[in-house]
Short mmCIF file of N, CA and C in Angstrom, two decimals:
data_model
loop_
_atom_site.label_atom_id
_atom_site.label_comp_id
_atom_site.label_asym_id
_atom_site.label_seq_id
_atom_site.Cartn_x
_atom_site.Cartn_y
_atom_site.Cartn_z
N UNK A 1 8.48 0.39 -0.48
CA UNK A 1 7.39 -0.47 -0.05
C UNK A 1 7.25 -0.34 1.45
N UNK A 2 6.01 -0.18 1.93
CA UNK A 2 5.80 -0.12 3.37
C UNK A 2 4.37 0.23 3.72
N UNK A 3 4.05 0.00 4.97
CA UNK A 3 2.71 0.28 5.47
C UNK A 3 2.39 1.77 5.38
N UNK A 4 1.11 2.10 5.46
CA UNK A 4 0.65 3.48 5.46
C UNK A 4 1.33 4.26 6.59
N UNK A 5 1.75 5.47 6.28
CA UNK A 5 2.40 6.39 7.22
C UNK A 5 3.74 5.89 7.75
N UNK A 6 4.39 5.02 6.99
CA UNK A 6 5.70 4.51 7.43
C UNK A 6 6.85 5.42 7.00
N UNK A 7 6.61 6.30 6.01
CA UNK A 7 7.65 7.23 5.55
C UNK A 7 8.00 7.11 4.08
N UNK A 8 7.28 6.28 3.33
CA UNK A 8 7.59 6.04 1.92
C UNK A 8 7.56 7.32 1.08
N UNK A 9 6.47 8.03 1.14
CA UNK A 9 6.34 9.22 0.31
C UNK A 9 7.28 10.32 0.79
N UNK A 10 7.51 10.41 2.08
CA UNK A 10 8.48 11.38 2.61
C UNK A 10 9.84 11.13 1.98
N UNK A 11 10.28 9.88 1.98
CA UNK A 11 11.57 9.54 1.38
C UNK A 11 11.56 9.86 -0.11
N UNK A 12 10.50 9.47 -0.82
CA UNK A 12 10.42 9.71 -2.26
C UNK A 12 10.48 11.20 -2.59
N UNK A 13 9.81 12.01 -1.80
CA UNK A 13 9.84 13.46 -2.04
C UNK A 13 11.23 14.03 -1.80
N UNK A 14 11.93 13.52 -0.81
CA UNK A 14 13.32 13.95 -0.58
C UNK A 14 14.21 13.53 -1.74
N UNK A 15 13.99 12.32 -2.24
CA UNK A 15 14.75 11.86 -3.40
C UNK A 15 14.47 12.75 -4.61
N UNK A 16 13.22 13.11 -4.79
CA UNK A 16 12.83 13.95 -5.92
C UNK A 16 13.51 15.32 -5.83
N UNK A 17 13.53 15.92 -4.65
CA UNK A 17 14.19 17.22 -4.47
C UNK A 17 15.69 17.12 -4.77
N UNK A 18 16.30 16.03 -4.33
CA UNK A 18 17.73 15.83 -4.59
C UNK A 18 17.99 15.71 -6.10
N UNK A 19 17.11 15.02 -6.80
CA UNK A 19 17.26 14.90 -8.25
C UNK A 19 17.13 16.28 -8.92
N UNK A 20 16.18 17.08 -8.47
CA UNK A 20 16.01 18.41 -9.04
C UNK A 20 17.25 19.28 -8.81
N UNK A 21 17.86 19.15 -7.65
CA UNK A 21 19.09 19.92 -7.36
C UNK A 21 20.22 19.51 -8.30
N UNK A 22 20.14 18.28 -8.82
CA UNK A 22 21.14 17.80 -9.78
C UNK A 22 20.77 18.18 -11.21
N UNK A 23 19.66 18.90 -11.37
CA UNK A 23 19.22 19.32 -12.69
C UNK A 23 18.38 18.29 -13.41
N UNK A 24 17.89 17.29 -12.69
CA UNK A 24 17.07 16.24 -13.29
C UNK A 24 15.59 16.57 -13.08
N UNK A 25 14.80 16.51 -14.14
CA UNK A 25 13.37 16.78 -14.03
C UNK A 25 12.67 15.64 -13.31
N UNK A 26 11.61 15.99 -12.57
CA UNK A 26 10.83 15.03 -11.80
C UNK A 26 9.41 14.97 -12.35
N UNK A 27 8.98 13.75 -12.71
CA UNK A 27 7.64 13.50 -13.22
C UNK A 27 6.91 12.62 -12.21
N UNK A 28 5.68 12.99 -11.84
CA UNK A 28 4.97 12.25 -10.79
C UNK A 28 3.55 11.90 -11.25
N UNK A 29 3.19 10.64 -11.03
CA UNK A 29 1.82 10.18 -11.17
C UNK A 29 1.32 9.92 -9.75
N UNK A 30 0.39 10.73 -9.28
CA UNK A 30 -0.09 10.66 -7.90
C UNK A 30 -1.60 10.88 -7.90
N UNK A 31 -2.38 9.91 -7.43
CA UNK A 31 -3.83 10.08 -7.44
C UNK A 31 -4.30 11.23 -6.54
N UNK A 32 -3.46 11.66 -5.61
CA UNK A 32 -3.84 12.75 -4.69
C UNK A 32 -3.31 14.11 -5.10
N UNK A 33 -2.46 14.16 -6.12
CA UNK A 33 -1.85 15.41 -6.60
C UNK A 33 -1.25 16.22 -5.44
N UNK A 34 -0.54 15.56 -4.57
CA UNK A 34 0.05 16.20 -3.39
C UNK A 34 1.01 17.32 -3.83
N UNK A 35 0.72 18.57 -3.47
CA UNK A 35 1.58 19.68 -3.88
C UNK A 35 2.97 19.64 -3.26
N UNK A 36 3.16 18.85 -2.22
CA UNK A 36 4.47 18.75 -1.59
C UNK A 36 5.51 18.07 -2.48
N UNK A 37 5.07 17.46 -3.56
CA UNK A 37 6.02 16.88 -4.50
C UNK A 37 6.89 17.96 -5.12
N UNK A 38 6.32 19.13 -5.36
CA UNK A 38 7.07 20.20 -6.02
C UNK A 38 7.73 19.67 -7.31
N UNK A 39 6.99 18.88 -8.05
CA UNK A 39 7.51 18.21 -9.25
C UNK A 39 7.50 19.14 -10.45
N UNK A 40 8.29 18.80 -11.43
CA UNK A 40 8.27 19.53 -12.70
C UNK A 40 6.99 19.23 -13.46
N UNK A 41 6.46 18.02 -13.24
CA UNK A 41 5.18 17.63 -13.84
C UNK A 41 4.50 16.65 -12.89
N UNK A 42 3.24 16.92 -12.58
CA UNK A 42 2.46 16.02 -11.73
C UNK A 42 1.05 15.90 -12.28
N UNK A 43 0.52 14.69 -12.26
CA UNK A 43 -0.84 14.46 -12.72
C UNK A 43 -1.39 13.22 -12.03
N UNK A 44 -2.70 13.10 -12.06
CA UNK A 44 -3.35 11.87 -11.60
C UNK A 44 -3.90 11.09 -12.79
N UNK A 45 -3.68 11.62 -13.98
CA UNK A 45 -4.20 11.02 -15.21
C UNK A 45 -3.12 10.16 -15.87
N UNK A 46 -3.38 8.87 -15.95
CA UNK A 46 -2.41 7.92 -16.49
C UNK A 46 -2.02 8.25 -17.93
N UNK A 47 -2.97 8.59 -18.76
CA UNK A 47 -2.66 8.87 -20.17
C UNK A 47 -1.80 10.12 -20.32
N UNK A 48 -2.14 11.15 -19.58
CA UNK A 48 -1.35 12.39 -19.62
C UNK A 48 0.08 12.11 -19.12
N UNK A 49 0.18 11.35 -18.05
CA UNK A 49 1.48 11.00 -17.48
C UNK A 49 2.34 10.25 -18.50
N UNK A 50 1.77 9.22 -19.11
CA UNK A 50 2.54 8.42 -20.06
C UNK A 50 2.91 9.21 -21.31
N UNK A 51 2.06 10.15 -21.73
CA UNK A 51 2.39 11.01 -22.86
C UNK A 51 3.64 11.82 -22.55
N UNK A 52 3.72 12.37 -21.36
CA UNK A 52 4.90 13.15 -20.97
C UNK A 52 6.11 12.24 -20.85
N UNK A 53 5.95 11.09 -20.21
CA UNK A 53 7.07 10.16 -20.02
C UNK A 53 7.66 9.70 -21.35
N UNK A 54 6.79 9.32 -22.30
CA UNK A 54 7.29 8.73 -23.55
C UNK A 54 7.56 9.74 -24.65
N UNK A 55 6.79 10.83 -24.69
CA UNK A 55 6.88 11.72 -25.84
C UNK A 55 7.49 13.09 -25.57
N UNK A 56 7.58 13.49 -24.34
CA UNK A 56 8.00 14.87 -24.06
C UNK A 56 9.16 14.98 -23.08
N UNK A 57 9.78 13.86 -22.75
CA UNK A 57 10.86 13.94 -21.77
C UNK A 57 11.86 12.81 -21.95
N UNK A 58 13.06 13.07 -21.48
CA UNK A 58 14.13 12.07 -21.44
C UNK A 58 14.91 12.32 -20.15
N UNK A 59 15.49 11.25 -19.62
CA UNK A 59 16.38 11.31 -18.47
C UNK A 59 15.76 12.02 -17.27
N UNK A 60 14.60 11.55 -16.87
CA UNK A 60 13.87 12.12 -15.73
C UNK A 60 13.80 11.13 -14.57
N UNK A 61 13.53 11.65 -13.39
CA UNK A 61 13.19 10.83 -12.24
C UNK A 61 11.67 10.69 -12.26
N UNK A 62 11.20 9.47 -12.40
CA UNK A 62 9.77 9.19 -12.56
C UNK A 62 9.27 8.51 -11.29
N UNK A 63 8.23 9.08 -10.69
CA UNK A 63 7.66 8.54 -9.45
C UNK A 63 6.19 8.19 -9.67
N UNK A 64 5.81 6.98 -9.28
CA UNK A 64 4.41 6.56 -9.31
C UNK A 64 4.02 6.32 -7.85
N UNK A 65 3.32 7.28 -7.27
CA UNK A 65 2.89 7.14 -5.88
C UNK A 65 1.59 6.34 -5.85
N UNK A 66 1.38 5.67 -4.75
CA UNK A 66 0.22 4.78 -4.62
C UNK A 66 0.19 3.80 -5.80
N UNK A 67 1.34 3.22 -6.08
CA UNK A 67 1.46 2.29 -7.21
C UNK A 67 0.48 1.14 -7.13
N UNK A 68 0.14 0.72 -5.93
CA UNK A 68 -0.83 -0.37 -5.79
C UNK A 68 -2.14 -0.03 -6.46
N UNK A 69 -2.57 1.22 -6.34
CA UNK A 69 -3.80 1.65 -7.00
C UNK A 69 -3.57 1.92 -8.49
N UNK A 70 -2.52 2.67 -8.79
CA UNK A 70 -2.28 3.08 -10.16
C UNK A 70 -1.90 1.89 -11.04
N UNK A 71 -1.06 1.01 -10.54
CA UNK A 71 -0.65 -0.15 -11.33
C UNK A 71 -1.76 -1.18 -11.38
N UNK A 72 -2.51 -1.28 -10.32
CA UNK A 72 -3.66 -2.18 -10.34
C UNK A 72 -4.61 -1.85 -11.47
N UNK A 73 -4.71 -0.58 -11.78
CA UNK A 73 -5.59 -0.14 -12.85
C UNK A 73 -4.92 -0.24 -14.21
N UNK A 74 -3.62 -0.04 -14.26
CA UNK A 74 -2.91 0.11 -15.53
C UNK A 74 -1.72 -0.84 -15.63
N UNK A 75 -1.87 -2.08 -15.27
CA UNK A 75 -0.76 -3.01 -15.16
C UNK A 75 0.09 -3.11 -16.43
N UNK A 76 -0.51 -3.26 -17.58
CA UNK A 76 0.25 -3.45 -18.81
C UNK A 76 1.14 -2.25 -19.11
N UNK A 77 0.60 -1.04 -19.02
CA UNK A 77 1.41 0.13 -19.34
C UNK A 77 2.44 0.41 -18.27
N UNK A 78 2.16 0.06 -17.02
CA UNK A 78 3.16 0.26 -15.98
C UNK A 78 4.28 -0.77 -16.09
N UNK A 79 3.95 -1.97 -16.57
CA UNK A 79 5.01 -2.94 -16.86
C UNK A 79 5.95 -2.37 -17.92
N UNK A 80 5.39 -1.73 -18.94
CA UNK A 80 6.20 -1.08 -19.97
C UNK A 80 7.09 -0.01 -19.36
N UNK A 81 6.54 0.79 -18.47
CA UNK A 81 7.33 1.84 -17.82
C UNK A 81 8.52 1.23 -17.08
N UNK A 82 8.28 0.14 -16.36
CA UNK A 82 9.36 -0.52 -15.61
C UNK A 82 10.40 -1.14 -16.54
N UNK A 83 9.96 -1.71 -17.64
CA UNK A 83 10.90 -2.42 -18.51
C UNK A 83 11.56 -1.52 -19.56
N UNK A 84 10.87 -0.49 -19.99
CA UNK A 84 11.42 0.37 -21.06
C UNK A 84 11.88 1.74 -20.60
N UNK A 85 11.50 2.14 -19.41
CA UNK A 85 11.83 3.48 -18.95
C UNK A 85 13.30 3.81 -19.02
N UNK A 86 14.15 2.86 -18.67
CA UNK A 86 15.59 3.11 -18.68
C UNK A 86 16.12 3.40 -20.08
N UNK A 87 15.42 2.91 -21.13
CA UNK A 87 15.84 3.19 -22.50
C UNK A 87 15.64 4.66 -22.87
N UNK A 88 14.78 5.33 -22.14
CA UNK A 88 14.57 6.77 -22.32
C UNK A 88 15.43 7.55 -21.33
N UNK A 89 16.21 6.84 -20.54
CA UNK A 89 17.06 7.49 -19.55
C UNK A 89 16.35 7.78 -18.25
N UNK A 90 15.13 7.28 -18.09
CA UNK A 90 14.36 7.53 -16.88
C UNK A 90 14.79 6.60 -15.75
N UNK A 91 14.74 7.12 -14.54
CA UNK A 91 14.92 6.32 -13.32
C UNK A 91 13.54 6.26 -12.68
N UNK A 92 12.94 5.07 -12.69
CA UNK A 92 11.55 4.92 -12.24
C UNK A 92 11.48 4.44 -10.80
N UNK A 93 10.54 5.03 -10.05
CA UNK A 93 10.31 4.70 -8.65
C UNK A 93 8.83 4.35 -8.47
N UNK A 94 8.58 3.18 -7.92
CA UNK A 94 7.22 2.71 -7.68
C UNK A 94 7.01 2.65 -6.17
N UNK A 95 6.05 3.42 -5.67
CA UNK A 95 5.80 3.54 -4.23
C UNK A 95 4.49 2.82 -3.92
N UNK A 96 4.56 1.82 -3.04
CA UNK A 96 3.35 1.07 -2.72
C UNK A 96 3.43 0.49 -1.31
N UNK A 97 2.32 -0.06 -0.86
CA UNK A 97 2.26 -0.62 0.49
C UNK A 97 2.77 -2.05 0.55
N UNK A 98 2.48 -2.83 -0.46
CA UNK A 98 2.88 -4.25 -0.45
C UNK A 98 3.50 -4.60 -1.80
N UNK A 99 4.52 -5.43 -1.77
CA UNK A 99 5.19 -5.80 -3.01
C UNK A 99 4.26 -6.56 -3.95
N UNK A 100 3.30 -7.29 -3.39
CA UNK A 100 2.39 -8.07 -4.24
C UNK A 100 1.44 -7.17 -5.04
N UNK A 101 1.42 -5.88 -4.72
CA UNK A 101 0.62 -4.95 -5.51
C UNK A 101 1.29 -4.67 -6.85
N UNK A 102 2.58 -4.98 -6.94
CA UNK A 102 3.33 -4.79 -8.17
C UNK A 102 3.48 -6.13 -8.86
N UNK A 103 3.41 -6.13 -10.16
CA UNK A 103 3.58 -7.38 -10.90
C UNK A 103 5.01 -7.88 -10.74
N UNK A 104 5.19 -9.16 -10.97
CA UNK A 104 6.52 -9.75 -10.92
C UNK A 104 7.44 -9.07 -11.92
N UNK A 105 6.91 -8.71 -13.08
CA UNK A 105 7.71 -8.01 -14.10
C UNK A 105 8.28 -6.72 -13.54
N UNK A 106 7.48 -5.95 -12.85
CA UNK A 106 7.96 -4.69 -12.27
C UNK A 106 8.98 -4.97 -11.17
N UNK A 107 8.68 -5.89 -10.28
CA UNK A 107 9.59 -6.17 -9.17
C UNK A 107 10.95 -6.66 -9.67
N UNK A 108 10.98 -7.46 -10.72
CA UNK A 108 12.26 -7.97 -11.20
C UNK A 108 13.09 -6.90 -11.90
N UNK A 109 12.49 -5.78 -12.26
CA UNK A 109 13.23 -4.68 -12.86
C UNK A 109 13.89 -3.79 -11.82
N UNK A 110 13.53 -3.97 -10.56
CA UNK A 110 14.04 -3.12 -9.48
C UNK A 110 15.48 -3.46 -9.13
N UNK A 111 16.35 -2.48 -9.21
CA UNK A 111 17.74 -2.67 -8.80
C UNK A 111 17.97 -2.10 -7.40
N UNK A 112 16.97 -1.39 -6.89
CA UNK A 112 17.05 -0.82 -5.55
C UNK A 112 15.72 -1.02 -4.84
N UNK A 113 15.77 -1.16 -3.52
CA UNK A 113 14.56 -1.35 -2.74
C UNK A 113 14.72 -0.59 -1.43
N UNK A 114 13.71 0.20 -1.10
CA UNK A 114 13.60 0.80 0.23
C UNK A 114 12.37 0.16 0.86
N UNK A 115 12.60 -0.69 1.85
CA UNK A 115 11.49 -1.39 2.48
C UNK A 115 11.30 -0.86 3.89
N UNK A 116 10.10 -0.36 4.12
CA UNK A 116 9.70 0.14 5.43
C UNK A 116 8.99 -1.01 6.16
N UNK A 117 8.36 -0.71 7.29
CA UNK A 117 7.69 -1.75 8.07
C UNK A 117 6.69 -2.50 7.21
N UNK A 118 6.77 -3.83 7.31
CA UNK A 118 5.93 -4.74 6.55
C UNK A 118 5.45 -5.85 7.45
N UNK A 119 4.50 -6.62 6.97
CA UNK A 119 4.10 -7.82 7.71
C UNK A 119 5.23 -8.84 7.61
N UNK A 120 5.26 -9.77 8.52
CA UNK A 120 6.29 -10.81 8.52
C UNK A 120 6.24 -11.62 7.22
N UNK A 121 5.05 -11.94 6.75
CA UNK A 121 4.92 -12.70 5.51
C UNK A 121 5.50 -11.94 4.32
N UNK A 122 5.21 -10.64 4.25
CA UNK A 122 5.73 -9.83 3.13
C UNK A 122 7.25 -9.70 3.20
N UNK A 123 7.78 -9.56 4.41
CA UNK A 123 9.24 -9.43 4.53
C UNK A 123 9.93 -10.71 4.06
N UNK A 124 9.35 -11.86 4.39
CA UNK A 124 9.94 -13.13 3.95
C UNK A 124 9.92 -13.24 2.43
N UNK A 125 8.81 -12.85 1.82
CA UNK A 125 8.72 -12.90 0.35
C UNK A 125 9.79 -12.00 -0.28
N UNK A 126 9.92 -10.78 0.22
CA UNK A 126 10.89 -9.84 -0.35
C UNK A 126 12.32 -10.30 -0.10
N UNK A 127 12.58 -10.84 1.09
CA UNK A 127 13.93 -11.34 1.39
C UNK A 127 14.32 -12.45 0.41
N UNK A 128 13.38 -13.33 0.12
CA UNK A 128 13.65 -14.40 -0.86
C UNK A 128 13.83 -13.84 -2.26
N UNK A 129 12.97 -12.93 -2.63
CA UNK A 129 13.01 -12.38 -3.99
C UNK A 129 14.29 -11.59 -4.25
N UNK A 130 14.73 -10.81 -3.27
CA UNK A 130 15.93 -9.99 -3.43
C UNK A 130 17.18 -10.69 -2.91
N UNK A 131 17.03 -11.91 -2.43
CA UNK A 131 18.13 -12.71 -1.90
C UNK A 131 18.93 -11.87 -0.89
N UNK A 132 18.20 -11.32 0.08
CA UNK A 132 18.83 -10.48 1.10
C UNK A 132 18.21 -10.77 2.46
N UNK A 133 18.91 -11.52 3.32
CA UNK A 133 18.38 -11.90 4.62
C UNK A 133 18.01 -10.72 5.53
N UNK A 134 18.69 -9.60 5.41
CA UNK A 134 18.41 -8.45 6.28
C UNK A 134 16.96 -7.97 6.13
N UNK A 135 16.37 -8.18 4.97
CA UNK A 135 14.98 -7.77 4.74
C UNK A 135 14.04 -8.47 5.70
N UNK A 136 14.41 -9.65 6.18
CA UNK A 136 13.58 -10.39 7.13
C UNK A 136 13.31 -9.60 8.41
N UNK A 137 14.08 -8.56 8.67
CA UNK A 137 13.92 -7.74 9.87
C UNK A 137 12.97 -6.56 9.67
N UNK A 138 12.46 -6.39 8.47
CA UNK A 138 11.63 -5.22 8.17
C UNK A 138 10.35 -5.15 8.99
N UNK A 139 9.84 -6.27 9.44
CA UNK A 139 8.62 -6.25 10.26
C UNK A 139 8.86 -5.61 11.63
N UNK A 140 10.12 -5.42 12.01
CA UNK A 140 10.48 -4.83 13.30
C UNK A 140 10.79 -3.32 13.22
N UNK A 141 10.77 -2.76 12.03
CA UNK A 141 11.17 -1.37 11.85
C UNK A 141 10.17 -0.40 12.50
N UNK A 142 10.69 0.74 12.95
CA UNK A 142 9.87 1.81 13.50
C UNK A 142 9.49 2.78 12.39
N UNK A 143 8.57 3.69 12.69
CA UNK A 143 8.14 4.70 11.71
C UNK A 143 9.37 5.46 11.19
N UNK A 144 9.46 5.56 9.88
CA UNK A 144 10.55 6.28 9.24
C UNK A 144 11.76 5.43 8.94
N UNK A 145 11.94 4.33 9.64
CA UNK A 145 13.09 3.46 9.39
C UNK A 145 12.83 2.61 8.15
N UNK A 146 13.90 2.36 7.41
CA UNK A 146 13.77 1.48 6.25
C UNK A 146 15.10 0.80 6.00
N UNK A 147 15.01 -0.30 5.31
CA UNK A 147 16.19 -1.04 4.88
C UNK A 147 16.36 -0.74 3.40
N UNK A 148 17.55 -0.26 3.05
CA UNK A 148 17.85 0.08 1.67
C UNK A 148 18.74 -1.02 1.07
N UNK A 149 18.25 -1.61 0.00
CA UNK A 149 18.97 -2.69 -0.67
C UNK A 149 19.24 -2.26 -2.11
N UNK A 150 20.48 -2.44 -2.52
CA UNK A 150 20.87 -2.10 -3.90
C UNK A 150 21.71 -3.25 -4.43
N UNK A 151 21.57 -3.54 -5.72
CA UNK A 151 22.35 -4.61 -6.33
C UNK A 151 23.83 -4.46 -5.99
N UNK A 152 24.44 -5.56 -5.60
CA UNK A 152 25.88 -5.62 -5.35
C UNK A 152 26.38 -4.66 -4.28
N UNK A 153 25.56 -4.33 -3.32
CA UNK A 153 25.99 -3.45 -2.24
C UNK A 153 25.46 -3.99 -0.91
N UNK A 154 26.15 -3.67 0.16
CA UNK A 154 25.70 -4.07 1.48
C UNK A 154 24.43 -3.31 1.83
N UNK A 155 23.41 -3.99 2.35
CA UNK A 155 22.16 -3.29 2.72
C UNK A 155 22.41 -2.35 3.90
N UNK A 156 21.61 -1.29 3.96
CA UNK A 156 21.73 -0.29 5.01
C UNK A 156 20.40 -0.11 5.72
N UNK A 157 20.44 0.18 7.01
CA UNK A 157 19.24 0.57 7.74
C UNK A 157 19.32 2.08 7.92
N UNK A 158 18.31 2.80 7.43
CA UNK A 158 18.31 4.26 7.43
C UNK A 158 16.99 4.78 7.99
N UNK A 159 16.89 6.12 8.12
CA UNK A 159 15.66 6.75 8.58
C UNK A 159 15.27 7.85 7.59
N UNK A 160 14.07 7.76 7.05
CA UNK A 160 13.59 8.71 6.03
C UNK A 160 13.50 10.12 6.57
N UNK A 161 13.26 10.27 7.86
CA UNK A 161 13.06 11.60 8.42
C UNK A 161 14.39 12.30 8.74
N UNK A 162 15.49 11.56 8.75
CA UNK A 162 16.77 12.18 9.08
C UNK A 162 17.71 12.29 7.87
N UNK A 163 17.21 11.92 6.73
CA UNK A 163 18.04 12.01 5.49
C UNK A 163 18.02 13.43 4.97
#
C-alpha cells in the first residue's frame, strides 16, 4: 500500500522474480500489462485471470496490481481470491494506493503488509487495524522506503530500491 510512485510495484516485481528463482510460478492481473513483470502469466482480463488462478494452477505467487481499480470493479471475486487462494496453495499480493480501496474482508486476510508513504489518516487506520504503532510513521517515509509488518514478527523499515 502506498502513494503513486512510492515503490510498490518495484517491490512487487522484485518479489515476483525471487519467487520465480524458487521455482514458483507468478500470475499477474495488471490493467497496464507492464512487461517488466516478466510473469509466467499476465493479463488485464479478470475472467481470464481467475480461470488460470482457479482451474489451471496451484501454489503460485499471485499479484493484483492496481488493486484499487481491479477490486473496485470485481470486489466479490477478489474477496474469494483473498479468502480461498491459500487453499489452492497461492500466496496472494494486493497492490494499491490506499487500504480503503480494499474491502475489510481482503485486509483481514493479510498476514503481511508493506506500507509505503501514506497520508496521516491512512497510517492511523492501518496502525489500528494491524495493531502496530510503527505504522503511524509511514506518512514520513521517503520514496522507496516502506515498513514491513508480518504476523508475530518485529516490523522492519526497508527500501524497495535496495532489496
